[in-house]
Amino acid sequence: MPSPRDLLNEAKRTIREVEPHDVAARLDRYQLLDVREPDEHEQGAIPGAVHIPRGNLEFAVESRLTNKDAPIAVYCAGGVRSAFAAKTLQDLGYTDVVSVIGGFNRWKDEGLTWSTPRTLSADQRNRYQRHLLLPEVGDEGQMKLLDAKVLLLGAGGLGSPAALYLAAAGVGTIGIIDMDVVDASNLQRQVLHNLDRVGMRKVESAKLTLTAINPDLVVKTYDTRLGADNVLDIIDGYDVIVDGTDNFPTRYLVNDAALVKRIPVVHGSIFRFEGQVTIFDPYVGPCYRCMIPEPPPPELAPSCAEAGVLGVLPGIIGSIQAIETIKLVLDLGEPLVGRLLTYDSMDESFRTFKVRRDPSCPACGDDADPIVIAEYDDLCMPHATVRA
């Protein structure tokens, strides 16, 4: 049986090794790959390096480093594990791989740039371990979630499941705007609240529930009516808006404000046994006015309070909104930009429809006038409130 030294020599005969200074002089060329263990990485690393412990390399690298022809410089602590890792990458089809001679220890000794990376705490690693196992998320993605700021419009049927799953997933800041109080009739679908909180302000009830789920979470509450006088200030600084409103005036108001601030809106709506989800990404995909240029008359647009809704339905639609929000934060997969996903609970069917930008859209079209944030209460309802 070959000795470890023989195996190392065999690996080094089939790979290229490069001096640390040569890599440092060409950081614009190389993607750095750190194959040390997590405790080593936490003590210091080369900025910009992708961290995949050697033991996870075969499982994780192809989803983290997708271009197999891009130049990769692998380093460990002293240059041994990186040699084996470089050989593994070559066996996996990577065509331009080098191992850094002397590893991170020599890199530091030669005075090259390094830093102590931001890391998750032990409690966070335990809490989010199922995320960390996903190569598409990992430590880097989880820290993006912890840095993310998501605003929920409504703490009702759609806002409840979206808030619960975003909080549990580790979104660091969740804002909630709702000017209503908890009513017993809400409890059939609004799972943020309970019977003991009937009469409590919804935003306060939501905050109690969410902070009990995740101590990492910062919850900002807005117990106010969303209007032209405050919408720009409220949405400012958020990365994503989750729209759980149930009236057209607020949807148009939010659409226009989101275009001004260039914040994507994950839109959801429900009616009786049906629901739909899409994403309005300003000037990338269509906006709400591209999809619905003018609101329908009031008799054709009843709210859930008027038409009823199956209690489980908002749980499904709100959960999809949470998934789409996380995909936006992490830049994963294909978000529902330019696509409308519909769900019919009666026959358990999903359908997807293309929604295109309207070149003549009065809000985001090529020749659109500057957006004026205004009230739209006279469109469909006597008052534009945030309800779901």
Short mmCIF file of C-alpha atoms in Angstrom, two decimals:
data_model
loop_
_atom_site.label_atom_id
_atom_site.label_comp_id
_atom_site.label_asym_id
_atom_site.label_seq_id
_atom_site.Cartn_x
_atom_site.Cartn_y
_atom_site.Cartn_z
CA MET A 1 0.00 0.00 0.00
CA PRO A 2 1.46 3.43 -0.92
CA SER A 3 2.52 5.61 2.01
CA PRO A 4 1.06 9.12 2.51
CA ARG A 5 4.37 10.51 1.26
CA ASP A 6 4.16 8.40 -1.89
CA LEU A 7 0.60 9.58 -2.48
CA LEU A 8 1.66 13.21 -2.00
CA ASN A 9 4.56 12.84 -4.42
CA GLU A 10 2.26 11.19 -6.95
CA ALA A 11 -0.23 14.05 -6.64
CA LYS A 12 2.50 16.67 -7.04
CA ARG A 13 3.74 15.02 -10.23
CA THR A 14 0.37 15.60 -11.86
CA ILE A 15 -0.37 19.16 -10.70
CA ARG A 16 1.21 22.59 -10.94
CA GLU A 17 2.47 24.43 -7.86
CA VAL A 18 2.81 28.21 -7.73
CA GLU A 19 4.62 30.54 -5.32
CA PRO A 20 2.36 32.72 -3.12
CA HIS A 21 3.70 35.97 -4.59
CA ASP A 22 2.92 34.79 -8.12
CA VAL A 23 -0.70 34.18 -7.10
CA ALA A 24 -0.91 37.49 -5.22
CA ALA A 25 0.33 39.35 -8.31
CA ARG A 26 -2.48 37.82 -10.37
CA LEU A 27 -5.50 37.89 -8.08
CA ASP A 28 -7.52 39.28 -10.97
CA ARG A 29 -6.87 35.98 -12.77
CA TYR A 30 -7.27 33.36 -10.06
CA GLN A 31 -10.30 32.23 -8.09
CA LEU A 32 -8.85 31.28 -4.71
CA LEU A 33 -10.09 28.11 -3.03
CA ASP A 34 -9.45 27.55 0.69
CA VAL A 35 -9.63 23.83 1.58
CA ARG A 36 -8.80 24.15 5.29
CA GLU A 37 -11.11 23.17 8.12
CA PRO A 38 -13.64 25.72 9.45
CA ASP A 39 -11.66 26.46 12.63
CA GLU A 40 -8.56 27.24 10.55
CA HIS A 41 -10.52 29.44 8.18
CA GLU A 42 -12.01 31.41 11.08
CA GLN A 43 -8.53 32.41 12.27
CA GLY A 44 -7.64 34.06 8.97
CA ALA A 45 -8.10 33.74 5.22
CA ILE A 46 -7.25 35.37 1.93
CA PRO A 47 -10.00 37.87 1.02
CA GLY A 48 -12.29 36.66 -1.74
CA ALA A 49 -11.44 32.98 -1.35
CA VAL A 50 -14.17 30.37 -1.61
CA HIS A 51 -14.04 28.12 1.46
CA ILE A 52 -14.76 24.40 0.99
CA PRO A 53 -13.12 22.04 3.52
CA ARG A 54 -11.10 19.30 1.83
CA GLY A 55 -13.45 16.63 3.16
CA ASN A 56 -16.43 18.25 1.40
CA LEU A 57 -14.67 19.09 -1.84
CA GLU A 58 -16.02 16.37 -4.13
CA PHE A 59 -19.55 16.95 -2.87
CA ALA A 60 -19.64 20.74 -2.97
CA VAL A 61 -17.16 22.18 -5.44
CA GLU A 62 -19.12 21.77 -8.68
CA SER A 63 -22.01 23.84 -7.35
CA ARG A 64 -19.72 26.54 -5.95
CA LEU A 65 -17.17 26.77 -8.79
CA THR A 66 -19.23 26.17 -11.89
CA ASN A 67 -16.75 27.24 -14.59
CA LYS A 68 -14.34 24.33 -14.97
CA ASP A 69 -12.08 26.28 -17.30
CA ALA A 70 -11.53 29.24 -14.98
CA PRO A 71 -8.10 29.46 -13.27
CA ILE A 72 -8.21 28.23 -9.66
CA ALA A 73 -5.50 28.58 -7.00
CA VAL A 74 -5.97 26.16 -4.10
CA TYR A 75 -4.45 26.69 -0.69
CA CYS A 76 -4.45 24.94 2.68
CA ALA A 77 -2.29 25.59 5.74
CA GLY A 78 1.02 24.23 4.46
CA GLY A 79 0.56 23.05 0.89
CA VAL A 80 -0.18 19.35 1.42
CA ARG A 81 -3.97 19.21 1.39
CA SER A 82 -4.07 21.73 -1.45
CA ALA A 83 -1.94 19.41 -3.60
CA PHE A 84 -4.42 16.57 -3.09
CA ALA A 85 -7.30 18.99 -3.66
CA ALA A 86 -5.76 20.24 -6.92
CA LYS A 87 -5.43 16.62 -8.10
CA THR A 88 -9.10 16.00 -7.18
CA LEU A 89 -10.21 19.08 -9.12
CA GLN A 90 -8.31 17.90 -12.17
CA ASP A 91 -9.95 14.49 -11.90
CA LEU A 92 -13.33 16.28 -11.78
CA GLY A 93 -12.56 18.04 -15.05
CA TYR A 94 -11.19 21.41 -13.92
CA THR A 95 -8.61 22.40 -16.50
CA ASP A 96 -6.55 25.21 -14.93
CA VAL A 97 -5.72 24.44 -11.29
CA VAL A 98 -2.63 25.28 -9.24
CA SER A 99 -1.65 24.60 -5.62
CA VAL A 100 -0.13 27.42 -3.57
CA ILE A 101 3.29 26.37 -2.28
CA GLY A 102 3.52 26.58 1.51
CA GLY A 103 -0.18 27.38 1.81
CA PHE A 104 -1.67 30.06 4.02
CA ASN A 105 1.19 29.92 6.52
CA ARG A 106 3.72 30.96 3.91
CA TRP A 107 1.29 33.50 2.48
CA LYS A 108 1.19 35.23 5.89
CA ASP A 109 4.94 34.89 6.45
CA GLU A 110 5.61 36.70 3.20
CA GLY A 111 3.45 39.64 4.29
CA LEU A 112 0.71 39.15 1.74
CA THR A 113 -2.83 40.41 2.36
CA TRP A 114 -5.12 38.36 4.60
CA SER A 115 -7.92 39.07 7.04
CA THR A 116 -10.02 37.46 9.74
CA PRO A 117 -13.27 36.50 7.98
CA ARG A 118 -16.67 37.10 9.42
CA THR A 119 -18.04 33.78 10.67
CA LEU A 120 -21.19 32.34 12.17
CA SER A 121 -21.33 31.73 15.91
CA ALA A 122 -21.61 28.20 17.27
CA ASP A 123 -25.31 28.78 18.01
CA GLN A 124 -25.90 30.06 14.49
CA ARG A 125 -24.08 27.13 12.94
CA ASN A 126 -26.33 24.79 14.89
CA ARG A 127 -29.49 26.74 14.07
CA TYR A 128 -28.81 26.99 10.34
CA GLN A 129 -26.94 23.72 9.82
CA ARG A 130 -29.45 22.45 7.24
CA HIS A 131 -28.80 25.58 5.20
CA LEU A 132 -25.05 25.20 5.63
CA LEU A 133 -25.24 21.72 4.12
CA LEU A 134 -26.63 23.22 0.92
CA PRO A 135 -23.71 24.22 -1.34
CA GLU A 136 -25.93 26.91 -2.88
CA VAL A 137 -26.31 28.54 0.55
CA GLY A 138 -23.45 27.61 2.88
CA ASP A 139 -21.85 30.06 5.27
CA GLU A 140 -21.69 32.86 2.72
CA GLY A 141 -25.35 32.59 1.81
CA GLN A 142 -26.44 32.37 5.42
CA MET A 143 -24.56 35.56 6.21
CA LYS A 144 -26.30 37.23 3.26
CA LEU A 145 -29.61 36.24 4.80
CA LEU A 146 -28.53 37.62 8.18
CA ASP A 147 -27.63 40.90 6.47
CA ALA A 148 -30.87 41.06 4.47
CA LYS A 149 -33.70 43.48 5.17
CA VAL A 150 -37.20 42.45 4.09
CA LEU A 151 -40.35 44.55 4.45
CA LEU A 152 -43.69 42.76 4.83
CA LEU A 153 -46.79 44.66 3.78
CA GLY A 154 -49.35 43.19 6.13
CA ALA A 155 -49.26 40.82 9.10
CA GLY A 156 -52.27 38.89 7.89
CA GLY A 157 -52.92 35.78 5.82
CA LEU A 158 -49.98 36.13 3.41
CA GLY A 159 -47.68 38.03 5.74
CA SER A 160 -47.99 35.40 8.46
CA PRO A 161 -46.42 32.38 6.71
CA ALA A 162 -43.95 34.56 4.83
CA ALA A 163 -42.79 36.18 8.08
CA LEU A 164 -42.53 32.88 9.94
CA TYR A 165 -40.37 31.21 7.33
CA LEU A 166 -38.20 34.26 6.65
CA ALA A 167 -37.55 34.63 10.37
CA ALA A 168 -36.74 30.96 10.78
CA ALA A 169 -34.46 31.06 7.73
CA GLY A 170 -32.33 33.75 9.34
CA VAL A 171 -33.32 36.96 7.54
CA GLY A 172 -31.71 39.51 9.84
CA THR A 173 -34.20 42.38 9.65
CA ILE A 174 -37.92 42.09 9.00
CA GLY A 175 -40.11 45.15 8.82
CA ILE A 176 -43.88 44.79 9.21
CA ILE A 177 -46.45 47.43 8.38
CA ASP A 178 -50.05 46.93 9.48
CA MET A 179 -52.47 49.31 11.18
CA ASP A 180 -55.00 46.69 12.26
CA VAL A 181 -55.69 44.78 15.48
CA VAL A 182 -56.02 41.03 15.91
CA ASP A 183 -59.60 39.86 15.53
CA ALA A 184 -60.95 36.39 16.23
CA SER A 185 -61.96 36.11 12.57
CA ASN A 186 -58.28 36.43 11.60
CA LEU A 187 -57.19 33.26 13.37
CA GLN A 188 -58.56 30.94 10.66
CA ARG A 189 -55.55 31.87 8.47
CA GLN A 190 -53.30 34.48 10.15
CA VAL A 191 -50.98 32.11 12.00
CA LEU A 192 -48.77 34.83 13.48
CA HIS A 193 -51.50 35.51 16.05
CA ASN A 194 -53.47 33.56 18.65
CA LEU A 195 -56.61 33.82 20.75
CA ASP A 196 -54.81 35.45 23.69
CA ARG A 197 -53.86 38.38 21.45
CA VAL A 198 -57.31 39.34 20.20
CA GLY A 199 -57.44 43.13 20.40
CA MET A 200 -53.63 43.50 20.31
CA ARG A 201 -52.02 45.55 17.55
CA LYS A 202 -51.06 43.14 14.79
CA VAL A 203 -47.52 44.42 14.45
CA GLU A 204 -46.89 43.85 18.15
CA SER A 205 -48.37 40.36 18.02
CA ALA A 206 -46.22 39.57 14.99
CA LYS A 207 -43.09 40.83 16.73
CA LEU A 208 -43.74 38.62 19.76
CA THR A 209 -44.10 35.55 17.58
CA LEU A 210 -41.10 36.20 15.35
CA THR A 211 -38.59 37.11 18.06
CA ALA A 212 -39.56 33.95 19.92
CA ILE A 213 -38.61 31.95 16.82
CA ASN A 214 -35.21 33.52 16.17
CA PRO A 215 -33.10 35.64 18.53
CA ASP A 216 -30.97 36.83 15.59
CA LEU A 217 -33.93 38.73 14.19
CA VAL A 218 -34.53 42.47 14.33
CA VAL A 219 -38.22 43.30 13.85
CA LYS A 220 -39.19 46.84 12.86
CA THR A 221 -42.87 47.65 13.25
CA TYR A 222 -44.91 50.30 11.46
CA ASP A 223 -48.34 50.63 13.06
CA THR A 224 -49.57 53.09 10.49
CA ARG A 225 -51.48 53.48 7.28
CA LEU A 226 -49.29 53.21 4.20
CA GLY A 227 -49.80 56.33 2.11
CA ALA A 228 -48.17 58.70 -0.34
CA ASP A 229 -46.82 60.74 2.57
CA ASN A 230 -44.78 57.91 4.11
CA VAL A 231 -44.29 55.06 1.62
CA LEU A 232 -40.91 56.21 0.31
CA ASP A 233 -39.51 56.66 3.81
CA ILE A 234 -40.84 53.31 5.03
CA ILE A 235 -39.52 51.18 2.15
CA ASP A 236 -36.17 52.96 1.98
CA GLY A 237 -33.25 50.68 2.82
CA TYR A 238 -35.07 47.37 2.39
CA ASP A 239 -33.75 44.77 -0.05
CA VAL A 240 -37.08 43.13 -0.87
CA ILE A 241 -40.75 44.02 -0.32
CA VAL A 242 -43.22 41.18 0.29
CA ASP A 243 -46.65 42.41 -0.75
CA GLY A 244 -49.49 40.81 1.18
CA THR A 245 -52.02 43.58 0.65
CA ASP A 246 -55.53 42.93 -0.60
CA ASN A 247 -56.52 46.14 -2.35
CA PHE A 248 -55.61 47.83 -5.59
CA PRO A 249 -54.90 51.36 -4.32
CA THR A 250 -52.09 50.11 -2.06
CA ARG A 251 -50.68 47.86 -4.77
CA TYR A 252 -50.42 50.77 -7.22
CA LEU A 253 -48.91 52.97 -4.53
CA VAL A 254 -46.31 50.35 -3.62
CA ASN A 255 -45.55 49.64 -7.28
CA ASP A 256 -44.72 53.27 -7.97
CA ALA A 257 -42.67 53.69 -4.80
CA ALA A 258 -40.73 50.49 -5.49
CA LEU A 259 -39.90 51.75 -8.98
CA VAL A 260 -38.56 54.97 -7.51
CA LYS A 261 -36.43 53.11 -4.96
CA ARG A 262 -35.68 50.19 -7.33
CA ILE A 263 -36.69 47.57 -4.78
CA PRO A 264 -38.12 44.24 -6.04
CA VAL A 265 -41.64 43.38 -4.89
CA VAL A 266 -42.68 39.77 -4.28
CA HIS A 267 -46.38 40.02 -4.96
CA GLY A 268 -48.96 37.54 -3.73
CA SER A 269 -52.73 37.52 -3.83
CA ILE A 270 -55.52 35.12 -2.85
CA PHE A 271 -59.19 34.75 -3.66
CA ARG A 272 -61.49 32.04 -2.33
CA PHE A 273 -59.62 28.85 -3.40
CA GLU A 274 -57.02 30.38 -5.73
CA GLY A 275 -53.78 32.28 -5.37
CA GLN A 276 -50.96 33.74 -7.42
CA VAL A 277 -47.37 34.91 -6.99
CA THR A 278 -45.03 36.96 -9.16
CA ILE A 279 -42.06 39.31 -8.74
CA PHE A 280 -41.95 42.88 -9.95
CA ASP A 281 -38.24 43.67 -10.33
CA PRO A 282 -37.99 47.37 -11.29
CA TYR A 283 -36.82 47.91 -14.87
CA VAL A 284 -35.72 44.26 -15.15
CA GLY A 285 -39.14 42.67 -15.50
CA PRO A 286 -42.68 44.03 -15.72
CA CYS A 287 -44.17 46.17 -12.99
CA TYR A 288 -47.67 45.87 -11.53
CA ARG A 289 -49.02 48.43 -14.00
CA CYS A 290 -47.64 46.37 -16.91
CA MET A 291 -49.74 43.44 -15.71
CA ILE A 292 -52.84 45.39 -14.65
CA PRO A 293 -52.78 48.84 -16.31
CA GLU A 294 -56.07 49.88 -14.74
CA PRO A 295 -57.89 48.56 -11.69
CA PRO A 296 -61.13 46.67 -12.18
CA PRO A 297 -64.35 48.17 -10.86
CA PRO A 298 -65.05 47.54 -7.16
CA GLU A 299 -67.75 44.95 -7.81
CA LEU A 300 -65.21 42.79 -9.68
CA ALA A 301 -62.48 43.10 -7.06
CA PRO A 302 -63.90 42.02 -3.68
CA SER A 303 -61.54 41.55 -0.76
CA CYS A 304 -61.20 38.33 1.23
CA ALA A 305 -63.48 39.85 3.85
CA GLU A 306 -66.17 40.10 1.21
CA ALA A 307 -65.58 36.93 -0.83
CA GLY A 308 -64.05 34.54 1.71
CA VAL A 309 -60.86 32.48 1.51
CA LEU A 310 -59.88 28.91 2.36
CA GLY A 311 -57.77 29.21 5.51
CA VAL A 312 -54.88 27.04 4.31
CA LEU A 313 -54.54 28.84 0.97
CA PRO A 314 -52.54 31.87 2.21
CA GLY A 315 -50.14 29.47 3.91
CA ILE A 316 -49.24 28.04 0.51
CA ILE A 317 -49.01 31.36 -1.32
CA GLY A 318 -47.19 33.12 1.53
CA SER A 319 -44.66 30.28 1.72
CA ILE A 320 -43.97 30.61 -2.00
CA GLN A 321 -43.43 34.34 -1.45
CA ALA A 322 -40.88 33.48 1.26
CA ILE A 323 -39.04 31.13 -1.11
CA GLU A 324 -38.94 33.75 -3.85
CA THR A 325 -37.65 36.33 -1.37
CA ILE A 326 -34.80 34.05 -0.30
CA LYS A 327 -33.97 33.34 -3.95
CA LEU A 328 -33.68 37.08 -4.58
CA VAL A 329 -31.46 37.62 -1.55
CA LEU A 330 -29.16 34.72 -2.45
CA ASP A 331 -29.40 35.11 -6.24
CA LEU A 332 -30.58 31.52 -6.57
CA GLY A 333 -32.41 29.73 -9.35
CA GLU A 334 -34.94 31.51 -11.53
CA PRO A 335 -37.13 33.91 -9.54
CA LEU A 336 -40.64 34.61 -10.79
CA VAL A 337 -39.60 37.77 -12.64
CA GLY A 338 -41.75 38.04 -15.74
CA ARG A 339 -43.74 34.96 -14.74
CA LEU A 340 -47.04 34.67 -12.91
CA LEU A 341 -47.48 31.46 -10.91
CA THR A 342 -51.11 30.56 -10.24
CA TYR A 343 -52.46 27.91 -7.88
CA ASP A 344 -55.91 26.36 -7.78
CA SER A 345 -56.51 24.40 -4.59
CA MET A 346 -59.66 22.76 -5.93
CA ASP A 347 -57.78 20.61 -8.43
CA GLU A 348 -54.28 21.07 -6.92
CA SER A 349 -52.85 22.62 -10.08
CA PHE A 350 -50.08 25.12 -10.67
CA ARG A 351 -49.76 27.06 -13.90
CA THR A 352 -47.18 29.61 -15.03
CA PHE A 353 -47.90 32.49 -17.38
CA LYS A 354 -45.43 34.85 -19.05
CA VAL A 355 -45.81 38.52 -18.13
CA ARG A 356 -43.83 40.98 -20.24
CA ARG A 357 -42.84 44.56 -19.73
CA ASP A 358 -45.10 46.99 -21.52
CA PRO A 359 -42.98 49.48 -23.52
CA SER A 360 -45.83 51.98 -23.19
CA CYS A 361 -46.37 51.42 -19.45
CA PRO A 362 -47.08 54.78 -17.79
CA ALA A 363 -44.85 53.83 -14.85
CA CYS A 364 -41.84 51.91 -16.23
CA GLY A 365 -42.21 52.29 -19.99
CA ASP A 366 -39.53 53.71 -22.24
CA ASP A 367 -41.23 57.09 -22.50
CA ALA A 368 -42.90 57.17 -19.10
CA ASP A 369 -43.14 60.49 -17.32
CA PRO A 370 -41.37 60.87 -13.95
CA ILE A 371 -43.22 58.93 -11.29
CA VAL A 372 -45.38 60.96 -8.93
CA ILE A 373 -46.23 59.22 -5.67
CA ALA A 374 -49.93 59.83 -5.12
CA GLU A 375 -52.95 58.35 -3.36
CA TYR A 376 -55.22 56.02 -5.31
CA ASP A 377 -58.06 55.62 -2.82
CA ASP A 378 -60.65 56.57 -5.42
CA LEU A 379 -59.77 53.64 -7.67
CA CYS A 380 -61.42 50.68 -5.96
CA MET A 381 -61.94 51.23 -2.26
CA PRO A 382 -62.81 54.08 0.02
CA HIS A 383 -59.58 53.64 2.02
CA ALA A 384 -56.22 52.10 1.12
CA THR A 385 -55.20 50.01 4.10
CA VAL A 386 -52.76 47.17 4.50
CA ARG A 387 -54.85 44.06 5.06
CA ALA A 388 -54.60 40.42 4.06
#
